[in-house]
PDB file of C-alpha atoms in Angstrom:
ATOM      1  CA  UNK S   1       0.000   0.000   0.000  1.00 47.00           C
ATOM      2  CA  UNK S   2       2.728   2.488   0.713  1.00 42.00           C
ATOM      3  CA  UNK S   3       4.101   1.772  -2.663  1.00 41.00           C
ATOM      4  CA  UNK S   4       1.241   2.135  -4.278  1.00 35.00           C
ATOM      5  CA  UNK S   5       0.399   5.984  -2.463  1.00 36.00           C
ATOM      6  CA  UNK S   6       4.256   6.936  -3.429  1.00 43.00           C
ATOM      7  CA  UNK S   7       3.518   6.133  -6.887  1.00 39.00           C
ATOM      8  CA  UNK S   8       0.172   7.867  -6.235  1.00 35.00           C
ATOM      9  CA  UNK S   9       2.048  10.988  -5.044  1.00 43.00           C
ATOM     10  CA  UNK S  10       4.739  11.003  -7.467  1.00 38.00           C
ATOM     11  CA  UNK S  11       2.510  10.827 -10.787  1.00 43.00           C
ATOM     12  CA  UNK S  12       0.289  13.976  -9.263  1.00 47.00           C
ATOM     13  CA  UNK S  13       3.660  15.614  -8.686  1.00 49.00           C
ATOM     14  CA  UNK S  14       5.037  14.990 -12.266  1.00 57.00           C
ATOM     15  CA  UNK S  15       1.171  15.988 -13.514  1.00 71.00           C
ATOM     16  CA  UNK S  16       0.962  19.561 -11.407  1.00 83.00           C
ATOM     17  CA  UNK S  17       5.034  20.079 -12.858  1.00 88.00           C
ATOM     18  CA  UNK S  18       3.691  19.737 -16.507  1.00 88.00           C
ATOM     19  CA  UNK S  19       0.375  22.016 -16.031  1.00 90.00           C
ATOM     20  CA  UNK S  20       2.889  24.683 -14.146  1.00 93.00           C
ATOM     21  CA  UNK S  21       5.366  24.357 -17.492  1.00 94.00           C
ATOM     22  CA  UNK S  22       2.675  24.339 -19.795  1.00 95.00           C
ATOM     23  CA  UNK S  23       1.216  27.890 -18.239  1.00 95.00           C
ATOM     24  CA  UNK S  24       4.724  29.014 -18.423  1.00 96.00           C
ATOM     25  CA  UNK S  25       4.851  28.254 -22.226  1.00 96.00           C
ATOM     26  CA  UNK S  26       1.459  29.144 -23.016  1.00 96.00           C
ATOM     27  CA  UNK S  27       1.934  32.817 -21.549  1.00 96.00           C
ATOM     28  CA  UNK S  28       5.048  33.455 -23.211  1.00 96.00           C
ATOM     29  CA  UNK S  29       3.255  32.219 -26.524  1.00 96.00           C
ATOM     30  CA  UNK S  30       0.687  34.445 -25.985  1.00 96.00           C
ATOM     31  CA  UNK S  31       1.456  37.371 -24.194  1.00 96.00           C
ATOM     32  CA  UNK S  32       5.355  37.661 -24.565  1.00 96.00           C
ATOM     33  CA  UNK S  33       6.501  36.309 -28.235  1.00 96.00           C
ATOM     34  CA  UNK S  34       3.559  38.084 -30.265  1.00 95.00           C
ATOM     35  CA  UNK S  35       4.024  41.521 -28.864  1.00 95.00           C
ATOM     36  CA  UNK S  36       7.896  41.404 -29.896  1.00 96.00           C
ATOM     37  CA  UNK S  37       7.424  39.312 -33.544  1.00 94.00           C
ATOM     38  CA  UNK S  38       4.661  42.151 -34.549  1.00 92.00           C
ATOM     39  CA  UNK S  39       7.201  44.840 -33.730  1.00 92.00           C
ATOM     40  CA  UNK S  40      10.065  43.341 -35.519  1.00 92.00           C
ATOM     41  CA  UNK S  41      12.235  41.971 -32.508  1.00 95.00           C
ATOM     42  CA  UNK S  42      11.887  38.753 -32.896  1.00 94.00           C
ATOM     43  CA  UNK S  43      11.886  36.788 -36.193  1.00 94.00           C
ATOM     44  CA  UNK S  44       8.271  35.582 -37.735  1.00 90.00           C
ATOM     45  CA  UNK S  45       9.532  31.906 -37.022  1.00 92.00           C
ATOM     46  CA  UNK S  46       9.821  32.171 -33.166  1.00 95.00           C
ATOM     47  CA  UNK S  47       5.933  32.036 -32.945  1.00 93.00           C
ATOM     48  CA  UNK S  48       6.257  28.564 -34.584  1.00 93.00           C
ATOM     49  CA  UNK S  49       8.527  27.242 -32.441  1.00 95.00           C
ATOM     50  CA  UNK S  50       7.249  28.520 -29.135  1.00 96.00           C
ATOM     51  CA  UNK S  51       3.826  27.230 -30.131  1.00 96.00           C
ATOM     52  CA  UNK S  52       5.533  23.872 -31.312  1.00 96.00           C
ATOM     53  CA  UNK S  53       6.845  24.160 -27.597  1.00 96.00           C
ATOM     54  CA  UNK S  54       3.484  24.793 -26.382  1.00 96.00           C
ATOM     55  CA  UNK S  55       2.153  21.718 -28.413  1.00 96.00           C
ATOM     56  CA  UNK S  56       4.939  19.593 -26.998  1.00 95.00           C
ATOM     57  CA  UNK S  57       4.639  20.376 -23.086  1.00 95.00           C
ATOM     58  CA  UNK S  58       0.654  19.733 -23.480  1.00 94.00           C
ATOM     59  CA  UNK S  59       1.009  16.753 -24.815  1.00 93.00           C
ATOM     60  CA  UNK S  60       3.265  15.907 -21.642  1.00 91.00           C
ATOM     61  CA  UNK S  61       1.025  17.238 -19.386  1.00 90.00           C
ATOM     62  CA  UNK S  62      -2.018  15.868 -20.177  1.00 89.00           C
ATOM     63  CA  UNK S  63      -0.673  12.791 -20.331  1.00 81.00           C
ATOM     64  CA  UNK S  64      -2.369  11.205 -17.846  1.00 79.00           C
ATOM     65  CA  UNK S  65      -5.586  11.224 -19.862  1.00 77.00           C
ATOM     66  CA  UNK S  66      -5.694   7.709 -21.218  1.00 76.00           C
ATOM     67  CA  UNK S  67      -8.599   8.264 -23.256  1.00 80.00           C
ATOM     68  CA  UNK S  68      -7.941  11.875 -24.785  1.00 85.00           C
ATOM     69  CA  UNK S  69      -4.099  10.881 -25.221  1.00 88.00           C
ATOM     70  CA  UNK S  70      -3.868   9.879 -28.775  1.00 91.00           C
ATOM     71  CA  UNK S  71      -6.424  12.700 -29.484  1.00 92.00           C
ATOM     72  CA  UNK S  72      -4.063  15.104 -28.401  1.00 93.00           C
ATOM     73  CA  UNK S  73      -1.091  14.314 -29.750  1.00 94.00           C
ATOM     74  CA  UNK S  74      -2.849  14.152 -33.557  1.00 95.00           C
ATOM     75  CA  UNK S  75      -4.081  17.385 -32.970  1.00 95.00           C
ATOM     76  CA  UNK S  76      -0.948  18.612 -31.791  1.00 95.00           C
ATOM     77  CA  UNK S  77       1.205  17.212 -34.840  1.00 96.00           C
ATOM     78  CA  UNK S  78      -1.234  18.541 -37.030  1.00 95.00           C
ATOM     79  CA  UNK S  79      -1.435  21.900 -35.729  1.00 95.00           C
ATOM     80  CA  UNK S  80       2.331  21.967 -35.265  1.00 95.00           C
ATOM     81  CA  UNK S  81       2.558  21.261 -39.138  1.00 94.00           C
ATOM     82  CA  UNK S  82      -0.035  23.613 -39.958  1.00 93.00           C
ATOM     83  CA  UNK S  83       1.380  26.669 -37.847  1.00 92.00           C
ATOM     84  CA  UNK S  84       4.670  26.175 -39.561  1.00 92.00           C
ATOM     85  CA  UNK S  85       3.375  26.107 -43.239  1.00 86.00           C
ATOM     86  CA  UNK S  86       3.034  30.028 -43.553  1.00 82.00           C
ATOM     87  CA  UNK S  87       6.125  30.244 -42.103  1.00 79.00           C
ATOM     88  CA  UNK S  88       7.675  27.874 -45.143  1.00 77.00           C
ATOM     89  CA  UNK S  89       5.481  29.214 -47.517  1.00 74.00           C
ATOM     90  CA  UNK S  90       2.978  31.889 -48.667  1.00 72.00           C
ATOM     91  CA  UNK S  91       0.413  30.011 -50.064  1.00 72.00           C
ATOM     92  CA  UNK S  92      -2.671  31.128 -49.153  1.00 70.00           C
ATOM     93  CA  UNK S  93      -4.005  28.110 -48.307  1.00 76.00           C
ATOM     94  CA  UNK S  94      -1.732  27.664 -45.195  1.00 86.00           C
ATOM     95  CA  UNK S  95      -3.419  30.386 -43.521  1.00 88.00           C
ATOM     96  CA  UNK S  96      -7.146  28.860 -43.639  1.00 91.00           C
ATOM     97  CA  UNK S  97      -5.342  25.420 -42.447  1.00 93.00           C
ATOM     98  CA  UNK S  98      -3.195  27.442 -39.463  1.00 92.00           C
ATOM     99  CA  UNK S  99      -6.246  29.202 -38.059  1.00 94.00           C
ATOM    100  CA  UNK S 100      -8.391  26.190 -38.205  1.00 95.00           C
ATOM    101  CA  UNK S 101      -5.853  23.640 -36.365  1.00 96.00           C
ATOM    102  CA  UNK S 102      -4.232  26.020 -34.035  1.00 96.00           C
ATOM    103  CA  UNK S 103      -7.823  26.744 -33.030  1.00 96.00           C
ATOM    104  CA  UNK S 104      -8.729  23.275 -32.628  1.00 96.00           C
ATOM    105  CA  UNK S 105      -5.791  22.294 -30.427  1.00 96.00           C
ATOM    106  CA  UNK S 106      -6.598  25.330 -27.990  1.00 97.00           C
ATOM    107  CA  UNK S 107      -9.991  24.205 -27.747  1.00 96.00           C
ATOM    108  CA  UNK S 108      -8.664  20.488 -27.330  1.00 96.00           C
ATOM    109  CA  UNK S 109      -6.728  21.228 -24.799  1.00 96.00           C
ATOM    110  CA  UNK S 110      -9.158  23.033 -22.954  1.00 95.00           C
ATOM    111  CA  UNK S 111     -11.703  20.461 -23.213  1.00 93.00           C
ATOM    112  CA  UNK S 112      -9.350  17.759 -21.856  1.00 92.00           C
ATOM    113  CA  UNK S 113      -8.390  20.217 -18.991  1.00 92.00           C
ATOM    114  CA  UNK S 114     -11.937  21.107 -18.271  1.00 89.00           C
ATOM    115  CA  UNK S 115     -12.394  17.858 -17.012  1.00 86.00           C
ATOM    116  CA  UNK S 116     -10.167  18.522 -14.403  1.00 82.00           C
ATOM    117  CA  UNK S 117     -12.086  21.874 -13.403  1.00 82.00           C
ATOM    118  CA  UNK S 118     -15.239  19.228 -12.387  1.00 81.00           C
ATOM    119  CA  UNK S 119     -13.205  16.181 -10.895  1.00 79.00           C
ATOM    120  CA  UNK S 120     -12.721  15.497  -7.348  1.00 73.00           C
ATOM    121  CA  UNK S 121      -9.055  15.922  -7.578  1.00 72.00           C
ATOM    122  CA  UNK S 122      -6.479  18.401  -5.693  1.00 79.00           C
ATOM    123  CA  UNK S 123      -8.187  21.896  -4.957  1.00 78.00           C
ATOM    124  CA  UNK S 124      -4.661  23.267  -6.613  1.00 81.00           C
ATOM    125  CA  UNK S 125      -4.256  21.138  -9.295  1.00 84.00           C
ATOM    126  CA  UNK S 126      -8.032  21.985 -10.482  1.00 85.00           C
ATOM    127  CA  UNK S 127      -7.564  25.863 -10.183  1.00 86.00           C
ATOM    128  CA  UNK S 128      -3.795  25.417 -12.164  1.00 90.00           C
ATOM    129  CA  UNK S 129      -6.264  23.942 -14.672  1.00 89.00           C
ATOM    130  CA  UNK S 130      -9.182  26.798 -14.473  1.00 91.00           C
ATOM    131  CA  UNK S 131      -6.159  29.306 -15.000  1.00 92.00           C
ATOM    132  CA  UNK S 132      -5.228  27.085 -18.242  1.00 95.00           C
ATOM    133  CA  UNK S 133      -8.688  26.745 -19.765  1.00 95.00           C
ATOM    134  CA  UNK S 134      -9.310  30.434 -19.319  1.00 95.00           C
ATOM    135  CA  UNK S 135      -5.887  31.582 -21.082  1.00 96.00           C
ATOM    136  CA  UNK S 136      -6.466  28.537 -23.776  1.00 97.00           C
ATOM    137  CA  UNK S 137     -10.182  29.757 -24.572  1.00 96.00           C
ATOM    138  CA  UNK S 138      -8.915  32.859 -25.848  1.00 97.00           C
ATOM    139  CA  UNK S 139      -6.408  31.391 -27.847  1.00 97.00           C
ATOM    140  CA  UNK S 140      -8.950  29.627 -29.875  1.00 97.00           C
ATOM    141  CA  UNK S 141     -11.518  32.155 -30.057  1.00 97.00           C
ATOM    142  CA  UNK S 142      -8.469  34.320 -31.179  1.00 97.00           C
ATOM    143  CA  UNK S 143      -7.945  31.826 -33.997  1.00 97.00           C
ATOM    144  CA  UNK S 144     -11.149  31.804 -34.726  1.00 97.00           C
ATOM    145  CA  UNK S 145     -11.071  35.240 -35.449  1.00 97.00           C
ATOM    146  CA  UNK S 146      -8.233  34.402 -37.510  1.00 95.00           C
ATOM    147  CA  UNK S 147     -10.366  31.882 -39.655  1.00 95.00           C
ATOM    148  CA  UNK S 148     -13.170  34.444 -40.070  1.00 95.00           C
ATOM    149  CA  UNK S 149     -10.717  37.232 -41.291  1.00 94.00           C
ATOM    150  CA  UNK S 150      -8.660  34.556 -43.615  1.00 92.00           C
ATOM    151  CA  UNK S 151     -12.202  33.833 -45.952  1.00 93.00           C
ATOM    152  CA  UNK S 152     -13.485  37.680 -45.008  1.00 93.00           C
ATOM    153  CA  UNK S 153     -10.712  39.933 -45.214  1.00 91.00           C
ATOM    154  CA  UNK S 154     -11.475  43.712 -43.404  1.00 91.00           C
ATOM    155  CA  UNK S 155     -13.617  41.270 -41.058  1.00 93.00           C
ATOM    156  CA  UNK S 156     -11.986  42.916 -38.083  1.00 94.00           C
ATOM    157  CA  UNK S 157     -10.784  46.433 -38.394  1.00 93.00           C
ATOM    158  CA  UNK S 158      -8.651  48.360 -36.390  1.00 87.00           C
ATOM    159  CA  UNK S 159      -6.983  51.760 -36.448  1.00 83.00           C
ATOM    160  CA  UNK S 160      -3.875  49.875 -38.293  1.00 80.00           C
ATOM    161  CA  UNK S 161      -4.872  47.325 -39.796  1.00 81.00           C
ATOM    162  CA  UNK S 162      -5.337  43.678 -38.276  1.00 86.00           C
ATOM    163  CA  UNK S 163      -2.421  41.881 -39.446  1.00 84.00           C
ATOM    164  CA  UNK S 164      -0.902  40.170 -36.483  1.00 90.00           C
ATOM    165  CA  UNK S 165      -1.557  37.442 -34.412  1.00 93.00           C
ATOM    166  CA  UNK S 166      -0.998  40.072 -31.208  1.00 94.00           C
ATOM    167  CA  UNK S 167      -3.586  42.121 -32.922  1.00 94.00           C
ATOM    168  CA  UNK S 168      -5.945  39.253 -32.647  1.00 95.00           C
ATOM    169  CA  UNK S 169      -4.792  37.940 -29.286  1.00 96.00           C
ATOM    170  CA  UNK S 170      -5.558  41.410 -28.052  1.00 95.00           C
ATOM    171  CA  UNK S 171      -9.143  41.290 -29.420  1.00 96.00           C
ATOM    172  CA  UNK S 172      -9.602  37.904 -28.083  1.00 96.00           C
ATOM    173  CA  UNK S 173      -8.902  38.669 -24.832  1.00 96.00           C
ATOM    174  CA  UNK S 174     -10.612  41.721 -24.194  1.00 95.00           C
ATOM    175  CA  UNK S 175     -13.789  40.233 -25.684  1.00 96.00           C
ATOM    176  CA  UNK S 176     -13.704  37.459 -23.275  1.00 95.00           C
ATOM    177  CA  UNK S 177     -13.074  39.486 -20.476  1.00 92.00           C
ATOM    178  CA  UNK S 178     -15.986  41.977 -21.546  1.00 89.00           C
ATOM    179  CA  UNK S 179     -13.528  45.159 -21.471  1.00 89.00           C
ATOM    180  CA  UNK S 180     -13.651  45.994 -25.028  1.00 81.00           C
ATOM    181  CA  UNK S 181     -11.137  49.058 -25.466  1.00 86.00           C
ATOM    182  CA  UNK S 182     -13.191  49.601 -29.013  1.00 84.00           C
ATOM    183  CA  UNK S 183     -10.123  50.218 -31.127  1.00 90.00           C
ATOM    184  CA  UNK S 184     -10.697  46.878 -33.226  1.00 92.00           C
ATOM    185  CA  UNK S 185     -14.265  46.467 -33.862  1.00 93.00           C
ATOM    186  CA  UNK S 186     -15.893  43.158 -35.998  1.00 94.00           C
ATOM    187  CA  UNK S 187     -17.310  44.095 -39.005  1.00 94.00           C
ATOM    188  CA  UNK S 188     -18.478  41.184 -40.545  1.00 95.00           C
ATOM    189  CA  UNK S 189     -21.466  39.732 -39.011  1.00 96.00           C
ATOM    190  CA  UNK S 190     -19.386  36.495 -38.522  1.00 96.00           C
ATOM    191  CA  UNK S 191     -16.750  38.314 -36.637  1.00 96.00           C
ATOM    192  CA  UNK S 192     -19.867  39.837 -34.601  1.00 96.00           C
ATOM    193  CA  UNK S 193     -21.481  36.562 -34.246  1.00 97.00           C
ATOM    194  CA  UNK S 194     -17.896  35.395 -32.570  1.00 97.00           C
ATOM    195  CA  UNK S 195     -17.136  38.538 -30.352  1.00 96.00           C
ATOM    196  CA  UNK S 196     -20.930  37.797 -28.570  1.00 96.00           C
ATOM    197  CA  UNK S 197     -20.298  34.082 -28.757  1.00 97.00           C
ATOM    198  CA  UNK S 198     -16.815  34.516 -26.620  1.00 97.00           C
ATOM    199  CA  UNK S 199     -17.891  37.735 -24.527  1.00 95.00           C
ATOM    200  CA  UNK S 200     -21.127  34.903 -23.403  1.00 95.00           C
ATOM    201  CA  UNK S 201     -18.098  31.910 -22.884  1.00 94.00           C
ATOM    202  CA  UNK S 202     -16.218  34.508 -20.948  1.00 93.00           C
ATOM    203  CA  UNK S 203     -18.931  35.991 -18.472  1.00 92.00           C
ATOM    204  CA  UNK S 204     -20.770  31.937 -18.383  1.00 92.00           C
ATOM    205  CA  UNK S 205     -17.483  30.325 -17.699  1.00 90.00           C
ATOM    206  CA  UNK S 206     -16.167  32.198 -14.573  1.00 86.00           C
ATOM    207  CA  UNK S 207     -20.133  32.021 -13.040  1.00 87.00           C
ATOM    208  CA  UNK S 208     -20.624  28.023 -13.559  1.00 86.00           C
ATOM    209  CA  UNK S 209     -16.505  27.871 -12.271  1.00 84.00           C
ATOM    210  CA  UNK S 210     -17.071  29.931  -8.980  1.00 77.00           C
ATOM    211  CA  UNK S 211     -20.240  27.943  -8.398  1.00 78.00           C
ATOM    212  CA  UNK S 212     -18.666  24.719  -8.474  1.00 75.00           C
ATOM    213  CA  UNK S 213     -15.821  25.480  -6.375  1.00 72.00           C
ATOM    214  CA  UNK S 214     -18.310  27.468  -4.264  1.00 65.00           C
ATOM    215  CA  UNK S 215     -20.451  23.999  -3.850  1.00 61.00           C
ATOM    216  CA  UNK S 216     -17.677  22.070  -3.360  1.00 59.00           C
ATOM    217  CA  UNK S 217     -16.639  24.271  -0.590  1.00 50.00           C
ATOM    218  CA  UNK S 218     -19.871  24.468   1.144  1.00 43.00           C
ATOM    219  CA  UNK S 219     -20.175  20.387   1.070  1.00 52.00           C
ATOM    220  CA  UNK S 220     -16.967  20.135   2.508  1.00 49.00           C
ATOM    221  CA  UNK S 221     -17.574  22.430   5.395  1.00 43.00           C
ATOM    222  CA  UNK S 222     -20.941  20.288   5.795  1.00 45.00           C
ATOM    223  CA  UNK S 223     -19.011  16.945   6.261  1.00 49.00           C
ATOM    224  CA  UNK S 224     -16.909  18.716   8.408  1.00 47.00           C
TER     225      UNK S 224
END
């Protein structure tokens, strides 16, 4: 029995050690590397390999998932591919293929995670994973975007132009928080359909979240 409850302890430890290095990699491929590529500090290709990074340490991480394993590692691979085609080539093609798989494996990985956020497992380990569904939403709604603007060009416009990835990161994230600055605004009434669709996931996903761990406190305290 002890061996068993060491083995217990060490796979939770090497589980909560990949979701801490996969927020570490997700933030810097979303908040840190876009920023710099869009303003010419860092080459185009760096956002390939940090997300290839990002594709690699999820995979690791969610690991543990027997039954969504092989699911995420064929989405990874393919988005991996897919993010790296504009990179090796202009074809226009490449673009409809990156926004649709990179969006995909966000939403994959979130999904997987997500089931987490409703087990019965470690209070820490299921907030580590709220924190990484949150940040992983609006990477696929931001891709999404992407998608929308890649069939409907001028979908999204902004004072500049939206050209980057940053640009649409940006969006992303202040639609799901609900703070829209109003300097990029959806024109097409896909783009609009999206912004309401993730401004509703945003505002719906932090009320059913703070009501389940605000259940699961309350039944606690009661068997206490």
């Amino acid at each position: 029995m002890a061996d068993v409850h060491r083995g217990l302890t060490h796979a939770m430890l090497v589980t909560r050690t990949g979701r801490y290095a996969l927020l570490a990699v997700l933030v810097a491929d979303v908040f840190a590397i876009p920023p710099l590529v869009a303003t010419g500090a860092l080459p185009y290709w760096v956002q390939g390999l940090s997300f290839s990074l990002v594709c690699l340490v999820a995979v690791v991480a969610l690991a543990a998932h027997v039954s969504a394993r092989w699911l995420v590692v064929a989405v990874a691979l393919i988005a991996v591919a897919a993010r790296w085609g504009p990179i090796a080539s202009h074809v226009p093609g490449f673009r409809f293929l990156e926004a649709a798989t990179v969006g995909l494996a966000a939403a994959t990985f979130a999904g997987v995670l997500l089931v987490e956020v409703f087990s019965n497992g470690q209070l820490q380990d299921r907030l580590l994973s709220v924190v990484l569904v949150y940040v992983l939403l609006g990477v696929a709604w931001a891709f999404a975007y992407a998608l929308v603007l890649v069939v409907h060009p001028g979908a999204l416009q902004g004072p500049e132009g939206v050209r980057h990835v940053s640009q649409l990161l940006y969006f992303s994230f202040s639609t799901l928080t609900t703070v829209g600055y109003g300097d990029i605004a959806p024109l097409h009434p896909y783009a609009r359909t999206l912004a309401v669709l993730e401004a509703l996931t945003g505002q719906l996903f932090l009320v059913v979240v703070v009501s389940r761990f605000v259940g699961a406190g309350a039944s606690g305290s009661s068997r206490k």
